[in-house]
mmCIF file with all atom_site columns, C-alpha atoms in Angstrom:
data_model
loop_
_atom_site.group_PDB
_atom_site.id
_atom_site.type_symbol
_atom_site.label_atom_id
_atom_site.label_alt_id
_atom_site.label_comp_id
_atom_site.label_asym_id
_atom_site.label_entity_id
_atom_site.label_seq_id
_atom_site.pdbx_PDB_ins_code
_atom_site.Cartn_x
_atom_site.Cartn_y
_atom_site.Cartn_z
_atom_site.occupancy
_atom_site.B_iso_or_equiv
_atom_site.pdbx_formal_charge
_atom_site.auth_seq_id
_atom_site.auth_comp_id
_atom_site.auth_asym_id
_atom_site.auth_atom_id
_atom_site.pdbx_PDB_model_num
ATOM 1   C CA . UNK A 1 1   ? 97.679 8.481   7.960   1.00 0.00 ? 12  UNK A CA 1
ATOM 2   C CA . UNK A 1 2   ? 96.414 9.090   4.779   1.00 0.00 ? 13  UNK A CA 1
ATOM 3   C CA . UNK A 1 3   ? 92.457 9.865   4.642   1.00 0.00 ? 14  UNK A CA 1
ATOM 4   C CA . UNK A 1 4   ? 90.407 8.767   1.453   1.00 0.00 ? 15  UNK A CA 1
ATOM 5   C CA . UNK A 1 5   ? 86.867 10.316  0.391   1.00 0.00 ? 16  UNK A CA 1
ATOM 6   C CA . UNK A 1 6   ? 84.974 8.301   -2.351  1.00 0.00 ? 17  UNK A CA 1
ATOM 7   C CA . UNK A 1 7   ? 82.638 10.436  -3.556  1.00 0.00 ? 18  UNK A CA 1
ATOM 8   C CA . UNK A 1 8   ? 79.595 8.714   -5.360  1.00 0.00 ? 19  UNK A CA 1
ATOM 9   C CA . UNK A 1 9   ? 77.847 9.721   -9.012  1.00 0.00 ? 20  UNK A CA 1
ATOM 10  C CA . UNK A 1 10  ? 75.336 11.386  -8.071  1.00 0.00 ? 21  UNK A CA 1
ATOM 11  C CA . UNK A 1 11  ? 77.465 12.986  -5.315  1.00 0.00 ? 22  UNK A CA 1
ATOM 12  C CA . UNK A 1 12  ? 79.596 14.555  -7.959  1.00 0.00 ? 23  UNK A CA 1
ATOM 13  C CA . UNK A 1 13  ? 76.485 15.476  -10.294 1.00 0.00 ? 24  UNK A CA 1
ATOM 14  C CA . UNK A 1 14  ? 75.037 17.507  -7.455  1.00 0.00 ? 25  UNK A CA 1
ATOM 15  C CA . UNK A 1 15  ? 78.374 19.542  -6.622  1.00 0.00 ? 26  UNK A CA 1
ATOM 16  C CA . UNK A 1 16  ? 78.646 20.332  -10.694 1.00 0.00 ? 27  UNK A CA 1
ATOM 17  C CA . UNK A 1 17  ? 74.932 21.569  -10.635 1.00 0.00 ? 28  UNK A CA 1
ATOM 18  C CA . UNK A 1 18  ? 75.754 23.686  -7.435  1.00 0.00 ? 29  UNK A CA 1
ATOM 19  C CA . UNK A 1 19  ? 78.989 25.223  -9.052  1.00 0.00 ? 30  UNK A CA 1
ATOM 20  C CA . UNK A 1 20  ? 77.249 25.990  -12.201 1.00 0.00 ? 31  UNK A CA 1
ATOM 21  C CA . UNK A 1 21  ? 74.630 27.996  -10.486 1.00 0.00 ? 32  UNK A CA 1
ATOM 22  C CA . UNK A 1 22  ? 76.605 29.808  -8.787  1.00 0.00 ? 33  UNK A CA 1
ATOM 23  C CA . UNK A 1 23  ? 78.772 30.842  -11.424 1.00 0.00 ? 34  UNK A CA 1
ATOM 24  C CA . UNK A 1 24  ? 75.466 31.802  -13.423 1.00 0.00 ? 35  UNK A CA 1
ATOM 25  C CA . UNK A 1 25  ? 74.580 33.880  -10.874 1.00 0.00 ? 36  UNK A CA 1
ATOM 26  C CA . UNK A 1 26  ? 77.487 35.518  -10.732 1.00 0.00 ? 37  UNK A CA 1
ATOM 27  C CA . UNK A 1 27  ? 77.779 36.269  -14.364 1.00 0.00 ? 38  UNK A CA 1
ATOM 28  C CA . UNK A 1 28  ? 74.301 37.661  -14.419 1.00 0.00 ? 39  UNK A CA 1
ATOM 29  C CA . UNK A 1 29  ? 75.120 40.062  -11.558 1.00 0.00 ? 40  UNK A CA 1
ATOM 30  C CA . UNK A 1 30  ? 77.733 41.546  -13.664 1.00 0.00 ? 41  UNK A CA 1
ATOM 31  C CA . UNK A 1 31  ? 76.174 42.253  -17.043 1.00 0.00 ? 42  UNK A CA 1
ATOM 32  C CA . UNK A 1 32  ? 72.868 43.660  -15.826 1.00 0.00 ? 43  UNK A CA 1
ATOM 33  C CA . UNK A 1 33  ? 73.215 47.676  -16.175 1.00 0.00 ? 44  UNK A CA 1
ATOM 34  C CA . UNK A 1 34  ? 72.648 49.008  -12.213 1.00 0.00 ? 45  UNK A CA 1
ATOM 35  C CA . UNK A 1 35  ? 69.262 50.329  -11.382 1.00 0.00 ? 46  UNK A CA 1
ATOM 36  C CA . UNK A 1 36  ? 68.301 53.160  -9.036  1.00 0.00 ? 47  UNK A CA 1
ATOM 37  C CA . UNK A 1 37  ? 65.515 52.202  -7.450  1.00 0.00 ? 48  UNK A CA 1
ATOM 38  C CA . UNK A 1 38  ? 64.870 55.849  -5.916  1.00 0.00 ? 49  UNK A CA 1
ATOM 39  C CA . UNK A 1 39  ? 65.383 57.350  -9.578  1.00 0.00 ? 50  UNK A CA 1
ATOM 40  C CA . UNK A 1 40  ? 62.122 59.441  -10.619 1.00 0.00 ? 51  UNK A CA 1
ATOM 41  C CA . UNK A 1 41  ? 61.373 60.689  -14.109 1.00 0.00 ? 52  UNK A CA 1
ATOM 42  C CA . UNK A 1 42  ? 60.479 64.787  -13.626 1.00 0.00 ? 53  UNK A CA 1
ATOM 43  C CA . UNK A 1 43  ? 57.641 65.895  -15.634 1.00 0.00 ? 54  UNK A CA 1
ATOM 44  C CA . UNK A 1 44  ? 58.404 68.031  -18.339 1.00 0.00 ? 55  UNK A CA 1
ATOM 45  C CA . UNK A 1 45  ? 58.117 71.616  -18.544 1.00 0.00 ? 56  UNK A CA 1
ATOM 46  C CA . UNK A 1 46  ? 56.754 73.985  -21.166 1.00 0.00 ? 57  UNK A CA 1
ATOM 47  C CA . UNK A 1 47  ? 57.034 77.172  -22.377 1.00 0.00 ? 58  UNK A CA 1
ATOM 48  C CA . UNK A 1 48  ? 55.004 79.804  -24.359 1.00 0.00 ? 59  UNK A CA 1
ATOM 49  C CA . UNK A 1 49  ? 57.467 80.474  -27.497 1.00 0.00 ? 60  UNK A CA 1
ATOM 50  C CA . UNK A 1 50  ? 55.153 83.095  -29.302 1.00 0.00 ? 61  UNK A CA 1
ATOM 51  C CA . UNK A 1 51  ? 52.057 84.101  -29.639 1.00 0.00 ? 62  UNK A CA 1
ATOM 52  C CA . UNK A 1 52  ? 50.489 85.904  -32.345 1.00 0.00 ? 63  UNK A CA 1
ATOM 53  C CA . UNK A 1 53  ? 47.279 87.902  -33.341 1.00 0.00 ? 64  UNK A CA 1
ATOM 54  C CA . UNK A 1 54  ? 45.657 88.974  -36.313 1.00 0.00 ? 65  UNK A CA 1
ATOM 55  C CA . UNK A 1 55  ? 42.659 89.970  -38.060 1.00 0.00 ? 66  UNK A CA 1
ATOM 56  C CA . UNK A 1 56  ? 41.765 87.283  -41.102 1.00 0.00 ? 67  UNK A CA 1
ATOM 57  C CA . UNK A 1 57  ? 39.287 87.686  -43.964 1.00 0.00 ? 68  UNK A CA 1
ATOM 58  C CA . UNK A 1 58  ? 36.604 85.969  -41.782 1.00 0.00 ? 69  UNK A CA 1
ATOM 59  C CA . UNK A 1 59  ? 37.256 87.673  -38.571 1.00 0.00 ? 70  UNK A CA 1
ATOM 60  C CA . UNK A 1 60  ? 35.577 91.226  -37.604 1.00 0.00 ? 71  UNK A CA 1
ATOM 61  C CA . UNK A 1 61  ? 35.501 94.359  -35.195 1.00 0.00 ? 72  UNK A CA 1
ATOM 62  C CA . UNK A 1 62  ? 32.248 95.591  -34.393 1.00 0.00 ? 73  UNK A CA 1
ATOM 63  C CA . UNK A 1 63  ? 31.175 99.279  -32.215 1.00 0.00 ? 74  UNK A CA 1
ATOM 64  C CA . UNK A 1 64  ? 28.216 98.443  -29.606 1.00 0.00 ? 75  UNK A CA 1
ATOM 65  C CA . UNK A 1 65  ? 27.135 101.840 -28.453 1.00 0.00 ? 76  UNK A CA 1
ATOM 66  C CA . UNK A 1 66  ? 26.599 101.314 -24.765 1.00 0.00 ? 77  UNK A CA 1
ATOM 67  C CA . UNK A 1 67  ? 23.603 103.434 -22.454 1.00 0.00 ? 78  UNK A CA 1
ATOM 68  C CA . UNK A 1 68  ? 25.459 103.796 -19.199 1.00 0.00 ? 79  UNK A CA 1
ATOM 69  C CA . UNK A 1 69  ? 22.808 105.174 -17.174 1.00 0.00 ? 80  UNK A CA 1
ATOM 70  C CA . UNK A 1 70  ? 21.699 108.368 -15.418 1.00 0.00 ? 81  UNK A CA 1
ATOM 71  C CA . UNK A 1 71  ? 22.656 110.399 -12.548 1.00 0.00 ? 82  UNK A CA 1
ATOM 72  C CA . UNK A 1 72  ? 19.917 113.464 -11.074 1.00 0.00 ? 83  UNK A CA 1
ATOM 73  C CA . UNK A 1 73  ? 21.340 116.438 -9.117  1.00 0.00 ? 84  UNK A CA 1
ATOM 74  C CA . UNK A 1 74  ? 18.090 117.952 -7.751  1.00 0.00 ? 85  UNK A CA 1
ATOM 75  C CA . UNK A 1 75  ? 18.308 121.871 -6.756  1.00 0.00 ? 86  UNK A CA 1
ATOM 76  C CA . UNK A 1 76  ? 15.002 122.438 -4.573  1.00 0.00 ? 87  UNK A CA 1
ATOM 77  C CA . UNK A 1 77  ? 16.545 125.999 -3.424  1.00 0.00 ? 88  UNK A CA 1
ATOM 78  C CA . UNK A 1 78  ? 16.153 129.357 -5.187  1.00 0.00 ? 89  UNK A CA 1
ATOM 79  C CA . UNK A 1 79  ? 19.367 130.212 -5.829  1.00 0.00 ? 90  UNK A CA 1
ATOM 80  C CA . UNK A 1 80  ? 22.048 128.517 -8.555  1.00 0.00 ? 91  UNK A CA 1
ATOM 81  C CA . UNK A 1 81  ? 23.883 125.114 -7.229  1.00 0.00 ? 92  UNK A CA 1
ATOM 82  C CA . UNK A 1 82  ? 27.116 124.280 -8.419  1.00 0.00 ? 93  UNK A CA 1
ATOM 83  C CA . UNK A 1 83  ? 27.551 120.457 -8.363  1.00 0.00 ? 94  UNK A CA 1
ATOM 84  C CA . UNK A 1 84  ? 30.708 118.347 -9.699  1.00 0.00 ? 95  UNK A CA 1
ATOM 85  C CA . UNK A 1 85  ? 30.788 115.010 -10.816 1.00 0.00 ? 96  UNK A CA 1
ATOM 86  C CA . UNK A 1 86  ? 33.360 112.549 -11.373 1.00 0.00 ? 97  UNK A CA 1
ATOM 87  C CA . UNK A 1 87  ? 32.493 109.277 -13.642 1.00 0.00 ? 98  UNK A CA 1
ATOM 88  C CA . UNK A 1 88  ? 35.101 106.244 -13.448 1.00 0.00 ? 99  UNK A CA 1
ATOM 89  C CA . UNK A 1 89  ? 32.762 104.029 -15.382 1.00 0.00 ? 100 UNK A CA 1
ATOM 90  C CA . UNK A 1 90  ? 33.848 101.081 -12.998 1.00 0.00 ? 101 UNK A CA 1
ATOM 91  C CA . UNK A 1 91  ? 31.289 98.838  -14.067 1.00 0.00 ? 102 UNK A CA 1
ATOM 92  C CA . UNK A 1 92  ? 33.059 98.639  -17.232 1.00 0.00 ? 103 UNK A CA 1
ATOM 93  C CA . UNK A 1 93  ? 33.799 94.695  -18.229 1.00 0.00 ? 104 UNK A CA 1
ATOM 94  C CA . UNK A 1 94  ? 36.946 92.620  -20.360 1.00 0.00 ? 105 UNK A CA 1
ATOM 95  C CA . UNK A 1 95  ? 35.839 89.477  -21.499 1.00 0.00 ? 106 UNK A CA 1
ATOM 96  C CA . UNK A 1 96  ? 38.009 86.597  -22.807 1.00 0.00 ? 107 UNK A CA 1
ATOM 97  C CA . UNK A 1 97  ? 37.340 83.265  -24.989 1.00 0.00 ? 108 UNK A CA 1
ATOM 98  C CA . UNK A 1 98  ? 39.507 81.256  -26.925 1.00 0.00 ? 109 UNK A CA 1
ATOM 99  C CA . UNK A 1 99  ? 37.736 78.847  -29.921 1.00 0.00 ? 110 UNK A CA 1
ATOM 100 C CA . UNK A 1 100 ? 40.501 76.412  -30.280 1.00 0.00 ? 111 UNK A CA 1
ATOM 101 C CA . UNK A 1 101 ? 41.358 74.255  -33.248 1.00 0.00 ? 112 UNK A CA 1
ATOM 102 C CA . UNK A 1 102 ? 42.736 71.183  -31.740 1.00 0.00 ? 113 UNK A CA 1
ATOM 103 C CA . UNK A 1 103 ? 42.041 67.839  -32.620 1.00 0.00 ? 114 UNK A CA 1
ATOM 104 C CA . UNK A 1 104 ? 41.997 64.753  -29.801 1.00 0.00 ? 115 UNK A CA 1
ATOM 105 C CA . UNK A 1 105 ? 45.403 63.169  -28.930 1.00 0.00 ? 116 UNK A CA 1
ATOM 106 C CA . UNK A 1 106 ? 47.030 66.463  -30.806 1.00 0.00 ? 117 UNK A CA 1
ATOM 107 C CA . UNK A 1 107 ? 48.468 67.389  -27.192 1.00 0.00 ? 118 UNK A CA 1
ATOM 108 C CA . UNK A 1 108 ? 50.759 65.566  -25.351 1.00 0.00 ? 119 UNK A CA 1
ATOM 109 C CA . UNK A 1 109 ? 49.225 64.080  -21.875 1.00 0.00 ? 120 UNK A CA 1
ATOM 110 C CA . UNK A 1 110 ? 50.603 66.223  -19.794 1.00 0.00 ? 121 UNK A CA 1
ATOM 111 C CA . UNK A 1 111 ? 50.767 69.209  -21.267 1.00 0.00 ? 122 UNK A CA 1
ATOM 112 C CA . UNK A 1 112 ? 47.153 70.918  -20.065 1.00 0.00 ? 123 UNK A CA 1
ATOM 113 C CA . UNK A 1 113 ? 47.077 74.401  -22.199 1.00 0.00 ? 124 UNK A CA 1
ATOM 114 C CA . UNK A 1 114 ? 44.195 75.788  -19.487 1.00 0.00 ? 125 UNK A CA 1
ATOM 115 C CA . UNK A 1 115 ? 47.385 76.295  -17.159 1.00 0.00 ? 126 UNK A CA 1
ATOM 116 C CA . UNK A 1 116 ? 48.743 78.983  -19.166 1.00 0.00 ? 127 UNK A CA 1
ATOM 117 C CA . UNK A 1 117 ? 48.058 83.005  -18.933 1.00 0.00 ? 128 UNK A CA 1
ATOM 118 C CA . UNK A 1 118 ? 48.440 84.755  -22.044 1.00 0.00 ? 129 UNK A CA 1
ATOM 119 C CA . UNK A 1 119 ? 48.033 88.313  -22.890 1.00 0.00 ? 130 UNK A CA 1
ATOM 120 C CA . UNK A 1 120 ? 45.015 89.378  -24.613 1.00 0.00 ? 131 UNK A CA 1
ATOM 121 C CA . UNK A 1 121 ? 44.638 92.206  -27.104 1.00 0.00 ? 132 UNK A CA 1
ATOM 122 C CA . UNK A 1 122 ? 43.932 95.912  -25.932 1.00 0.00 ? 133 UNK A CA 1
ATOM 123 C CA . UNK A 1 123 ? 43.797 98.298  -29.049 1.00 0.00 ? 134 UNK A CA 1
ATOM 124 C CA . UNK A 1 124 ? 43.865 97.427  -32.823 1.00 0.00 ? 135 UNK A CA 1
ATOM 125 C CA . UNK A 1 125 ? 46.174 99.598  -34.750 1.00 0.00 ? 136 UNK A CA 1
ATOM 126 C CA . UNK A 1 126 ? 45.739 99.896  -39.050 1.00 0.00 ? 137 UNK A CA 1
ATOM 127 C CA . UNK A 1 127 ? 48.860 98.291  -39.664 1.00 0.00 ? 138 UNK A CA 1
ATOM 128 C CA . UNK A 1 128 ? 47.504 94.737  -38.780 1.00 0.00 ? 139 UNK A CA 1
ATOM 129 C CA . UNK A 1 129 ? 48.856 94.858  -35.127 1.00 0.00 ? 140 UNK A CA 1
ATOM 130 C CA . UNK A 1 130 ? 47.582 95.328  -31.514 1.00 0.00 ? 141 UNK A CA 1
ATOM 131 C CA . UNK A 1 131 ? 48.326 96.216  -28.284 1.00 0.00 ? 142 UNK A CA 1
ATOM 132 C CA . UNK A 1 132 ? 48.220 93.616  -24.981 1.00 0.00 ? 143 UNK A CA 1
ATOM 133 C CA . UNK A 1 133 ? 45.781 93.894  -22.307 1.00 0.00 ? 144 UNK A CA 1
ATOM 134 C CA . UNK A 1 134 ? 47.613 94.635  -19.044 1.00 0.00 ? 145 UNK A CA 1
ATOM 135 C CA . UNK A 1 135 ? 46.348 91.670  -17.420 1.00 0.00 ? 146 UNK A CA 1
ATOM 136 C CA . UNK A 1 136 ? 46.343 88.173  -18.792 1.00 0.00 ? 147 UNK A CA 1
ATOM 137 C CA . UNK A 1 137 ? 43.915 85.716  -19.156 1.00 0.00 ? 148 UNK A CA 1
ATOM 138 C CA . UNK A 1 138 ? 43.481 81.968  -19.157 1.00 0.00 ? 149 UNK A CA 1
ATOM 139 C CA . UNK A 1 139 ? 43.651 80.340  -22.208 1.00 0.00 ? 150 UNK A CA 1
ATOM 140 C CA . UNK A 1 140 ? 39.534 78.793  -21.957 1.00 0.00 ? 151 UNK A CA 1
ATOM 141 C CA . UNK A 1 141 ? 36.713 77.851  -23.664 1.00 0.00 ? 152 UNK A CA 1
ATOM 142 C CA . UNK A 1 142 ? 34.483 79.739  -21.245 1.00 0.00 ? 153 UNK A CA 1
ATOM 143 C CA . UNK A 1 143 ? 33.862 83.309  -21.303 1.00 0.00 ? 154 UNK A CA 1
ATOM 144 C CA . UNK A 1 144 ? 36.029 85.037  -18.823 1.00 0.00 ? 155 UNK A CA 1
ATOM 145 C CA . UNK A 1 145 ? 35.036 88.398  -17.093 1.00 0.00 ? 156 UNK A CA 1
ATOM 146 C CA . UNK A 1 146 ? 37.053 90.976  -15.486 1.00 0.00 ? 157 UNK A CA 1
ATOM 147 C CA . UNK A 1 147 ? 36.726 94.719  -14.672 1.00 0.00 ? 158 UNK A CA 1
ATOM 148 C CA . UNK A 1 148 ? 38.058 96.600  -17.352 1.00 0.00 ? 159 UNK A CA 1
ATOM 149 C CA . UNK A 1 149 ? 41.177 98.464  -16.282 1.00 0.00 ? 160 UNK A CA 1
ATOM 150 C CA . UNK A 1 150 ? 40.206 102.017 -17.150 1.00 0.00 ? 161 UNK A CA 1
ATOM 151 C CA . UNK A 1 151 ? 42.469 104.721 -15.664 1.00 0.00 ? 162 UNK A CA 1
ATOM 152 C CA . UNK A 1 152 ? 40.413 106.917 -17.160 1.00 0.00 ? 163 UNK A CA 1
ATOM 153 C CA . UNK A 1 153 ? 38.547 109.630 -14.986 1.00 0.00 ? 164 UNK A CA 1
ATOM 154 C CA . UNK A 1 154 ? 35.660 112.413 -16.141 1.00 0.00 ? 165 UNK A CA 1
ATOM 155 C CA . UNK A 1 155 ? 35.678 115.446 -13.896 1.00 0.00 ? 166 UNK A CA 1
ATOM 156 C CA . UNK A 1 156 ? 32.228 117.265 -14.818 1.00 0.00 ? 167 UNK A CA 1
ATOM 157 C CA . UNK A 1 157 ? 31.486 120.928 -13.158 1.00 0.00 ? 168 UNK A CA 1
ATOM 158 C CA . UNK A 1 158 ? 27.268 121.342 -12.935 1.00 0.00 ? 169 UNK A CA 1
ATOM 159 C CA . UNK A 1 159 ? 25.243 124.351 -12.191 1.00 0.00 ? 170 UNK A CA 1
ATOM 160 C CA . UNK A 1 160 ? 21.935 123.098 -11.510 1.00 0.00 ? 171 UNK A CA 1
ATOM 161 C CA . UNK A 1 161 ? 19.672 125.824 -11.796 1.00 0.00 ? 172 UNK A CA 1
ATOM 162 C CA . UNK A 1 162 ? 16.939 126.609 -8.883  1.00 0.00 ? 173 UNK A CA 1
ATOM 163 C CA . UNK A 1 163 ? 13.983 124.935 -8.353  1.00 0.00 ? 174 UNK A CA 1
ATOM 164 C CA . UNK A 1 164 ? 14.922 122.183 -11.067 1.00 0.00 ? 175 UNK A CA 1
ATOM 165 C CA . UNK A 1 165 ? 16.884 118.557 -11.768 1.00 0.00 ? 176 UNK A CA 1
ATOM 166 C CA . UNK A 1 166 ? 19.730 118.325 -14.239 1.00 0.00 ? 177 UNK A CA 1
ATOM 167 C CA . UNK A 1 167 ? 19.454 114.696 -15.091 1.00 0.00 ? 178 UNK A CA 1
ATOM 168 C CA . UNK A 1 168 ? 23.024 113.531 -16.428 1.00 0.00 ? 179 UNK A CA 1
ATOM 169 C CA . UNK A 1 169 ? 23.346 110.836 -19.387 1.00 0.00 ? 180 UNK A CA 1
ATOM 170 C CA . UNK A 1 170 ? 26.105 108.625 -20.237 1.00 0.00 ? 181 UNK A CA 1
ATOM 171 C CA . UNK A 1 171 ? 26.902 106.354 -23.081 1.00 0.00 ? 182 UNK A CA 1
ATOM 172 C CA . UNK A 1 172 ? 30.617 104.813 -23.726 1.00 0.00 ? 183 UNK A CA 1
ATOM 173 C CA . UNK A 1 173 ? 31.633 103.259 -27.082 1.00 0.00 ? 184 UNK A CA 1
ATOM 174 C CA . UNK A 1 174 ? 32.673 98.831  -26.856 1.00 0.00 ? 185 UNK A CA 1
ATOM 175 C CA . UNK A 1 175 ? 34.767 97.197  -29.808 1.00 0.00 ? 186 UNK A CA 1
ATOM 176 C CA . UNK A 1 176 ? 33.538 93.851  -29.661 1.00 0.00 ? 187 UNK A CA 1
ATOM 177 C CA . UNK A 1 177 ? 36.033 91.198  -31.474 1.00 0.00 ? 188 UNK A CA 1
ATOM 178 C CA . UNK A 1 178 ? 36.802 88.190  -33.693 1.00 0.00 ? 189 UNK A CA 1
ATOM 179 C CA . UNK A 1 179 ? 40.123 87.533  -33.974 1.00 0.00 ? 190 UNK A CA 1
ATOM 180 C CA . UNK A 1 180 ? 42.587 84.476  -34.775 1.00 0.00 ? 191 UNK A CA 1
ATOM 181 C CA . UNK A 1 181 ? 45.263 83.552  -32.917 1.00 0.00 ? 192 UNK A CA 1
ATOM 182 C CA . UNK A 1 182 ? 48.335 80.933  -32.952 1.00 0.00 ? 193 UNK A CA 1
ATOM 183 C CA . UNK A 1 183 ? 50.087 79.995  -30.131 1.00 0.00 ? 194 UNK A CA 1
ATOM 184 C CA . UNK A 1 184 ? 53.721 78.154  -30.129 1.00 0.00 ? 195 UNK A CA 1
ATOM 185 C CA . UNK A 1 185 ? 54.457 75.854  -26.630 1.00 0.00 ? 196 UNK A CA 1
ATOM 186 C CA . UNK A 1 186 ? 57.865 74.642  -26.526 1.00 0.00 ? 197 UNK A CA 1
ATOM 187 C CA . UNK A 1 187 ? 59.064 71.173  -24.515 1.00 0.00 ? 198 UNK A CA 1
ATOM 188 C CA . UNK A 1 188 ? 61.682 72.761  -21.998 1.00 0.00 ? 199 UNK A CA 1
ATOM 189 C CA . UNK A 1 189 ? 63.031 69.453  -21.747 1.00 0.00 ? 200 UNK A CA 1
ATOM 190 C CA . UNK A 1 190 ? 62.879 68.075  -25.444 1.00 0.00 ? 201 UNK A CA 1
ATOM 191 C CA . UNK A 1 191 ? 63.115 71.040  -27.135 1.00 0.00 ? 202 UNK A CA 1
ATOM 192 C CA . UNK A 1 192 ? 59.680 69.689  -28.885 1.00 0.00 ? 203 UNK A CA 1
ATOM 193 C CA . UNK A 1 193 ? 56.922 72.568  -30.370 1.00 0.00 ? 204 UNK A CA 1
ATOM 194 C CA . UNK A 1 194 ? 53.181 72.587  -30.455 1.00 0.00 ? 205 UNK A CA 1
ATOM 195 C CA . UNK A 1 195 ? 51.337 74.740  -31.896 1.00 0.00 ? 206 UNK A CA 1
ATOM 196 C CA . UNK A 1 196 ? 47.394 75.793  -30.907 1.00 0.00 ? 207 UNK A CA 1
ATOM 197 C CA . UNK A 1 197 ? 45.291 78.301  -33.555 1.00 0.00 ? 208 UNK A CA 1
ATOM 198 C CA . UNK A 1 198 ? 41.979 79.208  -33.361 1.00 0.00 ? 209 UNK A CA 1
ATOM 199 C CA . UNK A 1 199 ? 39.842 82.149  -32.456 1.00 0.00 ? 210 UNK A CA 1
ATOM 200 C CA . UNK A 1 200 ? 40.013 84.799  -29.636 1.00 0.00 ? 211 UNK A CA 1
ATOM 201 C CA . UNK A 1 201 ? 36.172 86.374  -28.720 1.00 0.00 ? 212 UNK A CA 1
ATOM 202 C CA . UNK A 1 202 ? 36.383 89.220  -26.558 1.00 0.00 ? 213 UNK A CA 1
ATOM 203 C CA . UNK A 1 203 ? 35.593 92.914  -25.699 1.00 0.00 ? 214 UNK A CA 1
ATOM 204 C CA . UNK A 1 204 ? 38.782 94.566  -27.183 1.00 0.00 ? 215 UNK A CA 1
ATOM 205 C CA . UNK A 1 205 ? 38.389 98.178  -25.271 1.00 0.00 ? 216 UNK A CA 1
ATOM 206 C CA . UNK A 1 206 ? 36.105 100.980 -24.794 1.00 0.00 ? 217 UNK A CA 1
ATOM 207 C CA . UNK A 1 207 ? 35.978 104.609 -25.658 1.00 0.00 ? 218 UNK A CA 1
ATOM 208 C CA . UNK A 1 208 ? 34.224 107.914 -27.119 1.00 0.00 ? 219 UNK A CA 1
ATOM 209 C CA . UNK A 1 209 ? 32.893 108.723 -23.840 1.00 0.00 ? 220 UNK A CA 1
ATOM 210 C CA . UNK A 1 210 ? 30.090 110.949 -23.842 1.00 0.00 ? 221 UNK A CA 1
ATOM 211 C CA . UNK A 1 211 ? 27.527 113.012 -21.436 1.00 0.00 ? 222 UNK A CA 1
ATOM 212 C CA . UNK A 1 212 ? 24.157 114.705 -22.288 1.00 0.00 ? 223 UNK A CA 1
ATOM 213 C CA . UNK A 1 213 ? 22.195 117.317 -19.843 1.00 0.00 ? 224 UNK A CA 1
ATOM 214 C CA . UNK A 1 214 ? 18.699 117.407 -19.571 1.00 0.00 ? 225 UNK A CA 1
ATOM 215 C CA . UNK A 1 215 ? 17.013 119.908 -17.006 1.00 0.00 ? 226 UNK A CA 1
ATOM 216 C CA . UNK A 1 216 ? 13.308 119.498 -15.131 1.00 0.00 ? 227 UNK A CA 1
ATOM 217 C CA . UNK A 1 217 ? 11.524 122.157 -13.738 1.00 0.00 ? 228 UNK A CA 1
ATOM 218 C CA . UNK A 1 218 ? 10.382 121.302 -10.507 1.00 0.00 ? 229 UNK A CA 1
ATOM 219 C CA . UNK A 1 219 ? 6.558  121.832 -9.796  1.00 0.00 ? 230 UNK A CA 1
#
């Protein structure tokens, strides 16, 4: 037995329109590039390159000479005391400001410059150079303040006569600062540079330590 199936027009229309979107499908499958849907970008990371100091036409050193106080060692007895002092100047402070030149947008987005630490400078030397702070400081537009590291110690022997007060006076020596600076920050990932100049305000170091000795009689 021999089994025909008529198939009407529209019939046949509808099985063509099926076929072709199928095969449409399938061809679209195959040329779109595969995507990761779990694929994250990383942020990029940067890196100081160099950094630079120097003293321009328009930047200056100035000397503050600073009053540190008094100590009294008080002998009410009738015979000689011998007293010794030791001065650290701990009170001593490092301050830190960077004026920067940059203009808006000059940055990429996510590259925040207040997340660095750079070295700061110590000592000026006459050949245009200077020596780094030991500790680094963030790179702001707000004074930052730190003790000063001062391994410095002042070991003073006193004979504080009878009946009398040796008052002790101190004064220290502060090189306050205007310097420029330039600062290279390289795109780990891109291999991209940026560059930030500008000023650095800041106390550069102390020194020239000195004591005086006064005496009062007592009544």
């Amino acid at each position: 037995m021999t089994l025909t199936f008529a198939l009407s027009y529209r019939q046949l229309l509808f099985l063509i329109a099926i076929t072709f979107l199928f095969l449409g499908s399938c061809s679209k499958k195959s040329l779109d590039p595969e995507v990761d849907e779990d694929e994250t970008v990383l942020p990029h990371e940067y890196e100081i390159e160099s950094l630079t100091y120097r003293l321009a036409d328009d930047d200056k050193i100035d000397t503050v000479k600073i009053k540190w106080g008094t100590e009294e060692f008080t002998n009410p007895g009738n015979t000689l005391m011998e007293v010794q002092h030791v001065e650290t100047f701990n009170d001593l402070v490092k301050t830190s400001l960077f004026e920067i030149n940059l203009e808006e947008d000059e940055l990429p987005l996510d590259l925040n410059i207040t997340e660095f630490k750079i070295n700061v400078p110590a000592v000026y030397y006459e050949d245009g150079t200077f020596s780094y702070y030991p500790e680094p400081f963030t790179i702001s537009d707000s004074e930052q303040r730190e003790q000063y590291k001062n391994n410095s110690t002042f070991t003073l022997d006193l004979k504080v006569p009878a009946r009398s007060t040796l008052i002790l006076g101190k004064s220290i020596d502060r090189h306050d600062i205007i310097c420029s600076f330039k600062l290279v920050i390289r795109n780990k990932t891109t291999g991209d540079k940026y560059t930030v100049d500008g000023k650095w305000h800041g106390v550069l170091r102390y020194f020239n330590e000195s004591f005086s000795v006064d005496e009062e009689i007592l009544n």
